[in-house]
PDB file of C-alpha atoms in Angstrom:
ATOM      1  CA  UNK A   1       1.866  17.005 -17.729  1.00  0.00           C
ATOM      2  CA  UNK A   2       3.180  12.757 -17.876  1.00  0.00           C
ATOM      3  CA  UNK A   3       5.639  12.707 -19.893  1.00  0.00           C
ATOM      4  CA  UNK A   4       4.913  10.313 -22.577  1.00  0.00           C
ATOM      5  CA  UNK A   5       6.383   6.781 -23.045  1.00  0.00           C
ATOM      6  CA  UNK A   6       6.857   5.021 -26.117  1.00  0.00           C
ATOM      7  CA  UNK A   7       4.036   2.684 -25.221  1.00  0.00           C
ATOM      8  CA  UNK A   8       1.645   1.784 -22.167  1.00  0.00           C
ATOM      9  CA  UNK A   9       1.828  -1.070 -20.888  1.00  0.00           C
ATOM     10  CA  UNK A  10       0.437  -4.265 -22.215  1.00  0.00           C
ATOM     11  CA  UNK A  11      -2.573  -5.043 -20.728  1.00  0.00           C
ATOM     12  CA  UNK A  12      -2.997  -7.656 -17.657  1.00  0.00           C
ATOM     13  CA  UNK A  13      -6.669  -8.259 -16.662  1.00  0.00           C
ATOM     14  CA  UNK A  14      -7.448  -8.578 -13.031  1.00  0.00           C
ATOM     15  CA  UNK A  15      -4.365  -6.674 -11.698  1.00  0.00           C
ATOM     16  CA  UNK A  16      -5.069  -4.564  -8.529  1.00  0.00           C
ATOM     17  CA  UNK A  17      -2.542  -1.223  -7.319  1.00  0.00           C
ATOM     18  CA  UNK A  18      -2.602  -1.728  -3.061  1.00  0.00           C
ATOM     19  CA  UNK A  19      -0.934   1.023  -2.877  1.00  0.00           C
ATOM     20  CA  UNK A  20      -1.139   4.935  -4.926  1.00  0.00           C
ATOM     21  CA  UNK A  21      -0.939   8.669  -3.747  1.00  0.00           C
ATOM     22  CA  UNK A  22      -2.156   9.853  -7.107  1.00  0.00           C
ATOM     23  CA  UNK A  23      -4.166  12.954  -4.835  1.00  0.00           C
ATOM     24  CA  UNK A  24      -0.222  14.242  -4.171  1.00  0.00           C
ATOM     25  CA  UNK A  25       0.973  15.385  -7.360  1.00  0.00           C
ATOM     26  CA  UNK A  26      -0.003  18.189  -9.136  1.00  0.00           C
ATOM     27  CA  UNK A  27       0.547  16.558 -12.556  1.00  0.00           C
ATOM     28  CA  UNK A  28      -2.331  14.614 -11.688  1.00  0.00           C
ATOM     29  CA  UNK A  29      -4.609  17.258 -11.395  1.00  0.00           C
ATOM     30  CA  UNK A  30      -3.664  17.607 -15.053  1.00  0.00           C
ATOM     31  CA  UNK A  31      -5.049  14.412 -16.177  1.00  0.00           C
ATOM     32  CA  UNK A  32      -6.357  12.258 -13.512  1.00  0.00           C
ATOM     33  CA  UNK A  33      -9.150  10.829 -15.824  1.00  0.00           C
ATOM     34  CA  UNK A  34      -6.828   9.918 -18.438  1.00  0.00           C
ATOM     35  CA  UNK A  35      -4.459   8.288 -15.706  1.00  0.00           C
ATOM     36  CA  UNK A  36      -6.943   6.378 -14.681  1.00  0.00           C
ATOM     37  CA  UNK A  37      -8.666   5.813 -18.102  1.00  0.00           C
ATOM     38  CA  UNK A  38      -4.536   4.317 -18.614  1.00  0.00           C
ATOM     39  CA  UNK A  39      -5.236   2.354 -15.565  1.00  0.00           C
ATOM     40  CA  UNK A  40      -7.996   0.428 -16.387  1.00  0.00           C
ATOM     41  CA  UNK A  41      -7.020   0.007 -19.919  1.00  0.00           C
ATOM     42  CA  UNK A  42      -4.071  -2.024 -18.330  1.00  0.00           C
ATOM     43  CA  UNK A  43      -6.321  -4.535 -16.550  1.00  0.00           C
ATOM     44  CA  UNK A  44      -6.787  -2.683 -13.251  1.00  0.00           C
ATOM     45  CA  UNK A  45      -9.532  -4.082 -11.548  1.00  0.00           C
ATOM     46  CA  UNK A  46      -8.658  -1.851  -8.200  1.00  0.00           C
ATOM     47  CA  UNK A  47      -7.028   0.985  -6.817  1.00  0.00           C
ATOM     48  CA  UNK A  48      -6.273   2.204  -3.380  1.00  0.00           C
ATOM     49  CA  UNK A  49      -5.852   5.739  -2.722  1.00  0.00           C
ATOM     50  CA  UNK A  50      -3.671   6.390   0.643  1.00  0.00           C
ATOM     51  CA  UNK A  51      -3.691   9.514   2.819  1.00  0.00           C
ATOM     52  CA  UNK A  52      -0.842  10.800   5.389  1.00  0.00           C
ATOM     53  CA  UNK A  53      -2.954  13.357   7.022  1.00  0.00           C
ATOM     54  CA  UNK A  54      -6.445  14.262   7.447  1.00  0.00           C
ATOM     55  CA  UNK A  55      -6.319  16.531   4.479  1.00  0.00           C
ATOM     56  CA  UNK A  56      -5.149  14.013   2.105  1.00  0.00           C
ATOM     57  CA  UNK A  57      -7.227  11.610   3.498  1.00  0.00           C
ATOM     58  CA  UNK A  58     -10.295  13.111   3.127  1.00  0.00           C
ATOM     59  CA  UNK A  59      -8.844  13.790  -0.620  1.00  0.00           C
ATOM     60  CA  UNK A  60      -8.784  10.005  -1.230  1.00  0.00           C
ATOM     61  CA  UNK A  61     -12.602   9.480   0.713  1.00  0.00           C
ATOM     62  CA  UNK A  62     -13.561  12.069  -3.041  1.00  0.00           C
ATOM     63  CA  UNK A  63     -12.075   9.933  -5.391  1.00  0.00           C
ATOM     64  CA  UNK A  64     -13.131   6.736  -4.087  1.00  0.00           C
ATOM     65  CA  UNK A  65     -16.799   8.019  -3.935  1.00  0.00           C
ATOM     66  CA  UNK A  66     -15.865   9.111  -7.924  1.00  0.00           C
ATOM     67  CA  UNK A  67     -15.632   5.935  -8.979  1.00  0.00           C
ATOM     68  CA  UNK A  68     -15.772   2.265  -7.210  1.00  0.00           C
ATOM     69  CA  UNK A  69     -12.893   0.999  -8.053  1.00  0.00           C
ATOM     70  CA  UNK A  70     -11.111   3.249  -6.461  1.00  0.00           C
ATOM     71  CA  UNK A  71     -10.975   2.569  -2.403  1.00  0.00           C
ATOM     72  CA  UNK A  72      -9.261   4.763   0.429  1.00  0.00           C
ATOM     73  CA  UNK A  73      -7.059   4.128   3.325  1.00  0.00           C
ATOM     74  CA  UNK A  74      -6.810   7.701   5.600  1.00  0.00           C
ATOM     75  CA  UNK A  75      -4.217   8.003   8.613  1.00  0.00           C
ATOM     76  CA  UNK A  76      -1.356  10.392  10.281  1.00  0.00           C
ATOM     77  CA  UNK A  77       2.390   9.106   7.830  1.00  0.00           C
ATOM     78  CA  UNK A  78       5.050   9.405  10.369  1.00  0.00           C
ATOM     79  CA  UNK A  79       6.368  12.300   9.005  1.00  0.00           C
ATOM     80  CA  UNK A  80       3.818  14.227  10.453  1.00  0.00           C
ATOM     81  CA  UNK A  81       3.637  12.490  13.642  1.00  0.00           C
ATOM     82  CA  UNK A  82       3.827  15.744  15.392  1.00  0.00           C
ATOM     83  CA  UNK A  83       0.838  16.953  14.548  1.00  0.00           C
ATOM     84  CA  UNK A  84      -1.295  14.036  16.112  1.00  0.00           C
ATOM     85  CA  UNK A  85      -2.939  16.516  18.890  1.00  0.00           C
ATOM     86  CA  UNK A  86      -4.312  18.798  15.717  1.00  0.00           C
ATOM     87  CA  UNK A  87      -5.303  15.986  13.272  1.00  0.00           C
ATOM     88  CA  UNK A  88      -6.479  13.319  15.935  1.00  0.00           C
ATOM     89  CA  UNK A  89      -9.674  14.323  15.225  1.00  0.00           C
ATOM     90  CA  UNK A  90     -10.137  14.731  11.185  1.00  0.00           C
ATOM     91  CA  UNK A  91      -8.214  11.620  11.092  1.00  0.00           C
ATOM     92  CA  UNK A  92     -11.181   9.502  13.475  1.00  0.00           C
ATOM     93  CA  UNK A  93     -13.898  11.265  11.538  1.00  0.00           C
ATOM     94  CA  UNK A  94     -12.261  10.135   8.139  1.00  0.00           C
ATOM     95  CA  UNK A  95     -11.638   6.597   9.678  1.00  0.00           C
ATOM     96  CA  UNK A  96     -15.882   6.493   9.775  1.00  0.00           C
ATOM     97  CA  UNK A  97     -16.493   7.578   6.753  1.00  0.00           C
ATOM     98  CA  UNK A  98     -15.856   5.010   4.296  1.00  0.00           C
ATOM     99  CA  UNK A  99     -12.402   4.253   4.572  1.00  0.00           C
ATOM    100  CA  UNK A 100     -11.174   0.819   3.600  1.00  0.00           C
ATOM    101  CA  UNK A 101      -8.035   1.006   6.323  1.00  0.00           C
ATOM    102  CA  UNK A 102      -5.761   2.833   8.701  1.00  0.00           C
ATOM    103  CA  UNK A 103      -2.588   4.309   6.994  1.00  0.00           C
ATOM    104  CA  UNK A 104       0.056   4.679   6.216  1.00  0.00           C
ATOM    105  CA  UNK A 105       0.991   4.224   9.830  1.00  0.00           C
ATOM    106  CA  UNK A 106       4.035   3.453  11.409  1.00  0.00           C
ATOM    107  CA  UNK A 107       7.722   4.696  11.854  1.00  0.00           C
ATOM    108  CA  UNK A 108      10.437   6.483   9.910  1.00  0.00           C
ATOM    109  CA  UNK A 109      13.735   6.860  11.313  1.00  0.00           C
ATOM    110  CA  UNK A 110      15.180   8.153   8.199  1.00  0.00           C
ATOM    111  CA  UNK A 111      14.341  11.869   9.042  1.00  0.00           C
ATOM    112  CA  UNK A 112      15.872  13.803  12.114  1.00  0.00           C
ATOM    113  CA  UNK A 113      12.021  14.618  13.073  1.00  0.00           C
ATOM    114  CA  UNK A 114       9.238  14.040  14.254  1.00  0.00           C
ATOM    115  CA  UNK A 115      11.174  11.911  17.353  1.00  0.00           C
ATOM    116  CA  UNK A 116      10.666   8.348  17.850  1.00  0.00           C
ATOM    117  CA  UNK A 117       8.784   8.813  20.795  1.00  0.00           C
ATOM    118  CA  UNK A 118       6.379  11.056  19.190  1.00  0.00           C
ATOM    119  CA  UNK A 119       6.140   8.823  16.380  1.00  0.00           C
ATOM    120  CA  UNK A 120       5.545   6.147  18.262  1.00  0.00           C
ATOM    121  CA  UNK A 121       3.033   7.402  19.836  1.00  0.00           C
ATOM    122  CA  UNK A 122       0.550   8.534  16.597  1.00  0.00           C
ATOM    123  CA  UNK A 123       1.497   5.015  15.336  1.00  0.00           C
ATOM    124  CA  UNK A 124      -0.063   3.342  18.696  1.00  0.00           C
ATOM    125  CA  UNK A 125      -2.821   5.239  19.157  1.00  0.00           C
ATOM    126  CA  UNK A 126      -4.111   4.642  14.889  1.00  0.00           C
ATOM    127  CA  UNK A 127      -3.111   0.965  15.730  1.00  0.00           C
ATOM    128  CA  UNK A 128      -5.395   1.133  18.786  1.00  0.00           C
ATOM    129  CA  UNK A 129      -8.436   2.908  16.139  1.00  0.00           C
ATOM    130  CA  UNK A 130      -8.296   0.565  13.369  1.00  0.00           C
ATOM    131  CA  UNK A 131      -9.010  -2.635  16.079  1.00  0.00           C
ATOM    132  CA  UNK A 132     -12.113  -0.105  17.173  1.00  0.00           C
ATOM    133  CA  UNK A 133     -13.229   0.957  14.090  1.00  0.00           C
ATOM    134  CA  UNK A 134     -12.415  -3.138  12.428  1.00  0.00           C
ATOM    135  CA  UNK A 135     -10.261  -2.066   9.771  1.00  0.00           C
ATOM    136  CA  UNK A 136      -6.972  -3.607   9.172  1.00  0.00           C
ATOM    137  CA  UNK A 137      -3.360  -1.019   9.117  1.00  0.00           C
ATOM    138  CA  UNK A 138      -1.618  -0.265   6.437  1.00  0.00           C
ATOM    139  CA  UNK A 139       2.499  -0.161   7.806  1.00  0.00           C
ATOM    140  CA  UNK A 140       5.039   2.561   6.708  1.00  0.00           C
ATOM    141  CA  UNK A 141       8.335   1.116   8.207  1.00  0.00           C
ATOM    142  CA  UNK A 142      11.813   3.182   6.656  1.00  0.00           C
ATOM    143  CA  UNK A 143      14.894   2.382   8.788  1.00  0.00           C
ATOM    144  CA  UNK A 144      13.119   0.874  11.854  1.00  0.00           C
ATOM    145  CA  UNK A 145      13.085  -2.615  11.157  1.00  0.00           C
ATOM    146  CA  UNK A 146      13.205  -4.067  13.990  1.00  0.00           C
ATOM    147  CA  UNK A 147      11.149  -1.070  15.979  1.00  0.00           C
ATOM    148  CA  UNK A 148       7.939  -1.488  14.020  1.00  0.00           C
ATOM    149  CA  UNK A 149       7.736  -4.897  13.819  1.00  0.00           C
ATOM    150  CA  UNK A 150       8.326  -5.009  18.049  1.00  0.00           C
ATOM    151  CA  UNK A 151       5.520  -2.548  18.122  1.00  0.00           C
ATOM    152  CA  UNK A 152       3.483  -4.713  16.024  1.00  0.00           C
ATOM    153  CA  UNK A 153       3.999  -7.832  17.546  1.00  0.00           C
ATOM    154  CA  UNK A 154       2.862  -6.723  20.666  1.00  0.00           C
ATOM    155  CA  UNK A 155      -0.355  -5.043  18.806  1.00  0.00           C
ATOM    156  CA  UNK A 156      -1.167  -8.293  16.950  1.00  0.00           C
ATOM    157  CA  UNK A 157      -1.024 -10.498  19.829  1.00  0.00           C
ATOM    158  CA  UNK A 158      -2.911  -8.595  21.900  1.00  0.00           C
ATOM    159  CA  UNK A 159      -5.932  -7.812  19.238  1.00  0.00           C
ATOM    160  CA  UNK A 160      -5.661 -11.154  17.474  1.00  0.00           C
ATOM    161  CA  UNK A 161      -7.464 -11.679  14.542  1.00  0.00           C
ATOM    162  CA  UNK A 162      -9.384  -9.104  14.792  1.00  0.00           C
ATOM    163  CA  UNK A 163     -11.040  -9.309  11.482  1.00  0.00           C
ATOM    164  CA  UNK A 164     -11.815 -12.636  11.403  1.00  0.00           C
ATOM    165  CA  UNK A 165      -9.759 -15.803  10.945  1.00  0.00           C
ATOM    166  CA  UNK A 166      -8.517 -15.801   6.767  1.00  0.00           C
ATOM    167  CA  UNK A 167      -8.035 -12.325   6.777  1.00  0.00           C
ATOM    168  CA  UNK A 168      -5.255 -10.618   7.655  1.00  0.00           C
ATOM    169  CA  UNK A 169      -5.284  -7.595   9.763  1.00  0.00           C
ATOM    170  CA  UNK A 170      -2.293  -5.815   8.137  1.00  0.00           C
ATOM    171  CA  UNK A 171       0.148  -5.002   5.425  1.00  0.00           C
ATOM    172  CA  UNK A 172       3.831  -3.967   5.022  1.00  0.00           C
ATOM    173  CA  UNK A 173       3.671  -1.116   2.339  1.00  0.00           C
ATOM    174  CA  UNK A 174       6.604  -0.559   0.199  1.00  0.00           C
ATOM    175  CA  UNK A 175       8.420  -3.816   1.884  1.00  0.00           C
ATOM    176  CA  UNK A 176      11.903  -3.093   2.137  1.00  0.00           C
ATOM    177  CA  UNK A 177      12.903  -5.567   4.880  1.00  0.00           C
ATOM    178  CA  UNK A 178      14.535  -8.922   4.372  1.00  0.00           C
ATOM    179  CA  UNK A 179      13.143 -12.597   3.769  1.00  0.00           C
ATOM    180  CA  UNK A 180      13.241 -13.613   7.160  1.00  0.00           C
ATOM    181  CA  UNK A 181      11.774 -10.379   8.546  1.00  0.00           C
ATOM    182  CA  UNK A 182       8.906 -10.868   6.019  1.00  0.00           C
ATOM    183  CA  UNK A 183       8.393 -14.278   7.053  1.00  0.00           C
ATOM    184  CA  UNK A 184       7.640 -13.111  10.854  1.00  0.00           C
ATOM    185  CA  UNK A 185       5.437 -10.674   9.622  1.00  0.00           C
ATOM    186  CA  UNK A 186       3.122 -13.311   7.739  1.00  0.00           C
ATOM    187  CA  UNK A 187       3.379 -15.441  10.360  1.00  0.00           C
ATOM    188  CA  UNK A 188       1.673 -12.286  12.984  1.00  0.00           C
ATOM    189  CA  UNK A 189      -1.245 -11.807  10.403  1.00  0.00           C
ATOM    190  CA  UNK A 190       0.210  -9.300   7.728  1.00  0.00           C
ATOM    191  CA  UNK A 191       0.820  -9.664   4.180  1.00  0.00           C
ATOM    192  CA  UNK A 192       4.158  -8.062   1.830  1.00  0.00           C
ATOM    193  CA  UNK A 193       3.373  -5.439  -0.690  1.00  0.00           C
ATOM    194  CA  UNK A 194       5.989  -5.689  -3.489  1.00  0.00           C
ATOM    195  CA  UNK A 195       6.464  -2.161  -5.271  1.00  0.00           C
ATOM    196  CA  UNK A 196       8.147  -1.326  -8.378  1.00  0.00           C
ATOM    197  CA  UNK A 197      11.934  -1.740  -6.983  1.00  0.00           C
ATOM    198  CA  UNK A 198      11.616  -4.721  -7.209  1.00  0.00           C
ATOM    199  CA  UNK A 199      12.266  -4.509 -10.826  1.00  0.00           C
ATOM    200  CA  UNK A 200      15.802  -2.732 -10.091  1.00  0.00           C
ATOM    201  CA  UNK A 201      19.178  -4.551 -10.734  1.00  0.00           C
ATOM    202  CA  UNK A 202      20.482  -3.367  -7.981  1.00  0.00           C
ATOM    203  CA  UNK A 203      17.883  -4.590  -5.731  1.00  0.00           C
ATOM    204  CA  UNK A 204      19.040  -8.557  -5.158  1.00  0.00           C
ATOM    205  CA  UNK A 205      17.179  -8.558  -1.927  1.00  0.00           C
ATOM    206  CA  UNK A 206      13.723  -7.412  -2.727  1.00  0.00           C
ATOM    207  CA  UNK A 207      14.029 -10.144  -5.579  1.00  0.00           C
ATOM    208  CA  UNK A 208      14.245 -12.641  -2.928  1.00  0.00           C
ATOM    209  CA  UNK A 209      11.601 -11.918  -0.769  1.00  0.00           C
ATOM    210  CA  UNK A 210       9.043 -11.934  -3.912  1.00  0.00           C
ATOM    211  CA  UNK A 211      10.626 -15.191  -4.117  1.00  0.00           C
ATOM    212  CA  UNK A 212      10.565 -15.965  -0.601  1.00  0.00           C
ATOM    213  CA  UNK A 213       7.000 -14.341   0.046  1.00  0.00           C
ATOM    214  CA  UNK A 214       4.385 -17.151  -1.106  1.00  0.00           C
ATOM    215  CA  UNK A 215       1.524 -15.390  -3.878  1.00  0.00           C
ATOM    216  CA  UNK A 216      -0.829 -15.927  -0.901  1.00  0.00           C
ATOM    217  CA  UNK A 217       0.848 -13.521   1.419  1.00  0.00           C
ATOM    218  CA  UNK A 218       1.463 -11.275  -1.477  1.00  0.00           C
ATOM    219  CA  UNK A 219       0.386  -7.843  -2.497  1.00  0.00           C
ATOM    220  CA  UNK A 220       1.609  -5.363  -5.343  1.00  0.00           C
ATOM    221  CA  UNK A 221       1.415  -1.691  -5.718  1.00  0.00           C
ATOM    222  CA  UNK A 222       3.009   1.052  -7.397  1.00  0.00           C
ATOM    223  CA  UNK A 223       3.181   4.324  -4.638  1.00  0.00           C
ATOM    224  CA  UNK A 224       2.706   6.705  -7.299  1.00  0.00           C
ATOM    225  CA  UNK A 225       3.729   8.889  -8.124  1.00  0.00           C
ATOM    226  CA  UNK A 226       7.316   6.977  -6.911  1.00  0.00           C
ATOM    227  CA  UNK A 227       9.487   4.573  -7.422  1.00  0.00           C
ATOM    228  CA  UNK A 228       8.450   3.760 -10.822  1.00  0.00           C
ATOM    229  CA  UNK A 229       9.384  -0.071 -12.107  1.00  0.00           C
ATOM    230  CA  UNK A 230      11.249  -0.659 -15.324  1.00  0.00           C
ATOM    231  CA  UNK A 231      10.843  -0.118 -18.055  1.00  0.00           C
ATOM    232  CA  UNK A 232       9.559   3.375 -17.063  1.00  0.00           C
ATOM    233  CA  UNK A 233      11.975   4.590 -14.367  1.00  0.00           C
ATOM    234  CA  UNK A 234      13.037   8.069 -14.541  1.00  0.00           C
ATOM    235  CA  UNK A 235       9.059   8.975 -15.464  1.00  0.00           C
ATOM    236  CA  UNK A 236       6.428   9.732 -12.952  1.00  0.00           C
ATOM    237  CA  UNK A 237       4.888   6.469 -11.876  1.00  0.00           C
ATOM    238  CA  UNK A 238       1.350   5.414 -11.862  1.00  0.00           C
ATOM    239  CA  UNK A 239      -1.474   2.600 -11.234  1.00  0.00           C
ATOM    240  CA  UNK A 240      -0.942   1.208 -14.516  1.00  0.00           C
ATOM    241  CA  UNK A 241       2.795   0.651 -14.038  1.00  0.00           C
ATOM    242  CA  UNK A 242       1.496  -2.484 -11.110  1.00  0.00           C
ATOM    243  CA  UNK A 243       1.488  -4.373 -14.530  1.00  0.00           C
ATOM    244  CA  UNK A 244       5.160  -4.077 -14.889  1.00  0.00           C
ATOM    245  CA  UNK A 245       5.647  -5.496 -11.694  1.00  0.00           C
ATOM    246  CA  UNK A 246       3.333  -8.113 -11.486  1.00  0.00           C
ATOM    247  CA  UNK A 247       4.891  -9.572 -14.853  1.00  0.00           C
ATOM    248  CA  UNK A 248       8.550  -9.067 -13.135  1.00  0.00           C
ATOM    249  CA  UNK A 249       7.621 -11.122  -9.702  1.00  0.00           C
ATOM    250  CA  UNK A 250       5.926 -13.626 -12.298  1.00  0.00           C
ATOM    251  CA  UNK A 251       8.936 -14.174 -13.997  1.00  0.00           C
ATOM    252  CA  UNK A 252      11.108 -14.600 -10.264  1.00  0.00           C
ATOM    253  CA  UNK A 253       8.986 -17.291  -8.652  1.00  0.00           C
ATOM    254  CA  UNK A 254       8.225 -19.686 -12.377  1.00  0.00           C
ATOM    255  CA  UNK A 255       4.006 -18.410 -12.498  1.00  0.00           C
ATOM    256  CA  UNK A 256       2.171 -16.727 -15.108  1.00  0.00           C
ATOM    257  CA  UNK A 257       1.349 -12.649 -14.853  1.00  0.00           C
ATOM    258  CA  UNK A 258      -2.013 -13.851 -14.862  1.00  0.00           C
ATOM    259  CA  UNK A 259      -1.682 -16.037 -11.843  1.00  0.00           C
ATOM    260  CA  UNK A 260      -0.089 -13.203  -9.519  1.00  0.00           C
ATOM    261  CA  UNK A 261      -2.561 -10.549 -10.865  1.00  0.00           C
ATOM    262  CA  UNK A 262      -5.554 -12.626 -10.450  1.00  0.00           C
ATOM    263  CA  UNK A 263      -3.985 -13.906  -6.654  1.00  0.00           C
ATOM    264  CA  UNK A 264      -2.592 -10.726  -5.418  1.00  0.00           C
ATOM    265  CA  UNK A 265      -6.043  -9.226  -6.521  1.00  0.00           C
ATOM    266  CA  UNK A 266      -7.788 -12.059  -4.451  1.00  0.00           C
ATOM    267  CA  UNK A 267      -5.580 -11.085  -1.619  1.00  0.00           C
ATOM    268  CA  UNK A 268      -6.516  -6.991  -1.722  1.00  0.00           C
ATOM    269  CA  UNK A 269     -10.183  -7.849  -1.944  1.00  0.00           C
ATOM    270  CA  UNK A 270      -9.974  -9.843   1.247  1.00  0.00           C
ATOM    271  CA  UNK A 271      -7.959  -7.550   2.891  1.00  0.00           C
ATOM    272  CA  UNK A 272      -9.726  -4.937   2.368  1.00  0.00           C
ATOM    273  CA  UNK A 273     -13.190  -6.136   2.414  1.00  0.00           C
ATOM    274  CA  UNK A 274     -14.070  -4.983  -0.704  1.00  0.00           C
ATOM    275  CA  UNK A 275     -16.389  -8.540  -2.508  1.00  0.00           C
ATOM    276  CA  UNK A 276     -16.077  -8.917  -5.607  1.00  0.00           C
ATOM    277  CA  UNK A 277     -13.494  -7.416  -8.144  1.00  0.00           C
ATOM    278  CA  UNK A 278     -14.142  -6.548 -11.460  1.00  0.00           C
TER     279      UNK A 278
END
């Protein structure tokens, strides 16, 4: 079961999570309801559930149809890149059947395996079915930088806006890259989710880029049940945490909580197509 905290967090109307894998722990089995019943007692106008295969995916396609708040993004993570030939298929049918976007996608040179070549290759080919099925990618990059963003500078300029001009046709999930590398990315169409590390002292450059990144190229999410922000590290993270971390970038670029919930929550719902919030 979550172990319990001394308080939840003060509420924050209009914030939205971009970003949550609550399908992936069994804890949450335990008390999904009441994790989400924390959630929206927080101010959570949104959640987005994310897959990394077709299983999970088709995990996150349940919830959202439980409740519409909740939306899901299905694809192939990187880590299991080497399984494209067996979950090409689940992961095109899930991509039709209500998804909200492609991910998480990308690369992860991190790990020994899958090989970058194989990676590579599932990351093209789910780039190449979000254009056809007009969804926009959500982008796992983890120690290949500068590989992804080659991969997806090619991609972008070759699709365009896809979507339509004012809405982007990707995001950097978990953003771990610099200022500068964030500012090419906004510049090719993408916007930079900030996630709860933000909040860490020891994390001087993730401070700057949610300086650096204007609130209009801005997301936040959580990636629960990891990387929880402070005040709650060394407990399982989850959606209600974005709070945390929407008051923390507040507090780096001189704006009110309310002003990056409301705008970063602006900035999901156009993303992801969703209307109105709330």
């Amino acid at each position: 079961m979550r172990p319990r905290i001394e308080a939840d967090p003060a509420p924050l109307p209009g914030a939205f999570d971009a970003h949550t894998h609550t399908w992936s722990t069994p804890e949450f089995d335990e008390d999904y309801d009441a994790t989400m019943a924390r959630a929206w007692a927080a101010g959570l106008v949104g959640i987005v559930e994310v897959g990394v295969d077709t299983a999970s995916s088709e995990q996150c396609l349940d919830l959202a149809r439980r409740d519409a708040r909740v939306h899901a993004v299905v694809g192939l993570h990187p880590e299991y890149a080497d399984r494209l030939a067996k979950e090409r298929e689940g992961i095109a049918r899930a991509a039709s059947n209500g998804a909200v976007a492609i991910g998480e996608i990308g690369l992860d040179f991190s790990r020994p395996a899958p090989a970058p070549a194989q990676q590579a290759e599932a990351f093209r080919w789910q780039l190449d079915l979000a254009r056809a099925r007009e969804l926009p990618v959500v982008i796992h990059a983890r120690d290949a930088d500068e590989e992804c963003f080659a991969i997806l500078d090619e991609w972008a300029r070759r699709v365009g806006r896809y979507l339509g001009a004012g809405r982007e046709i990707g995001m950097m999930h978990c953003y771990a890259g610099d200022a500068a590398l964030a500012a090419r990315y906004l510049d090719i169409g993408f916007l930079i989710s900030v996630p709860g590390t933000v909040t860490f002292p020891n994390n001087p450059q993730g401070q700057e880029v949610a300086r650096a990144v204007p609130l209009a190229g801005m997301l936040i999410e959580t990636d629960s049940p990891y990387l929880t922000p402070a005040p709650h590290r060394g407990r399982r993270n989850e959606p209600a945490y974005v709070v945390e971390t929407a008051r923390f970038v507040a507090n780096l670029k001189g704006v009110s909580p309310e002003e990056v919930a409301r705008t970063t929550a602006q900035n999901a719902a156009r993303f992801f197509n969703l209307g109105t919030l709330g």
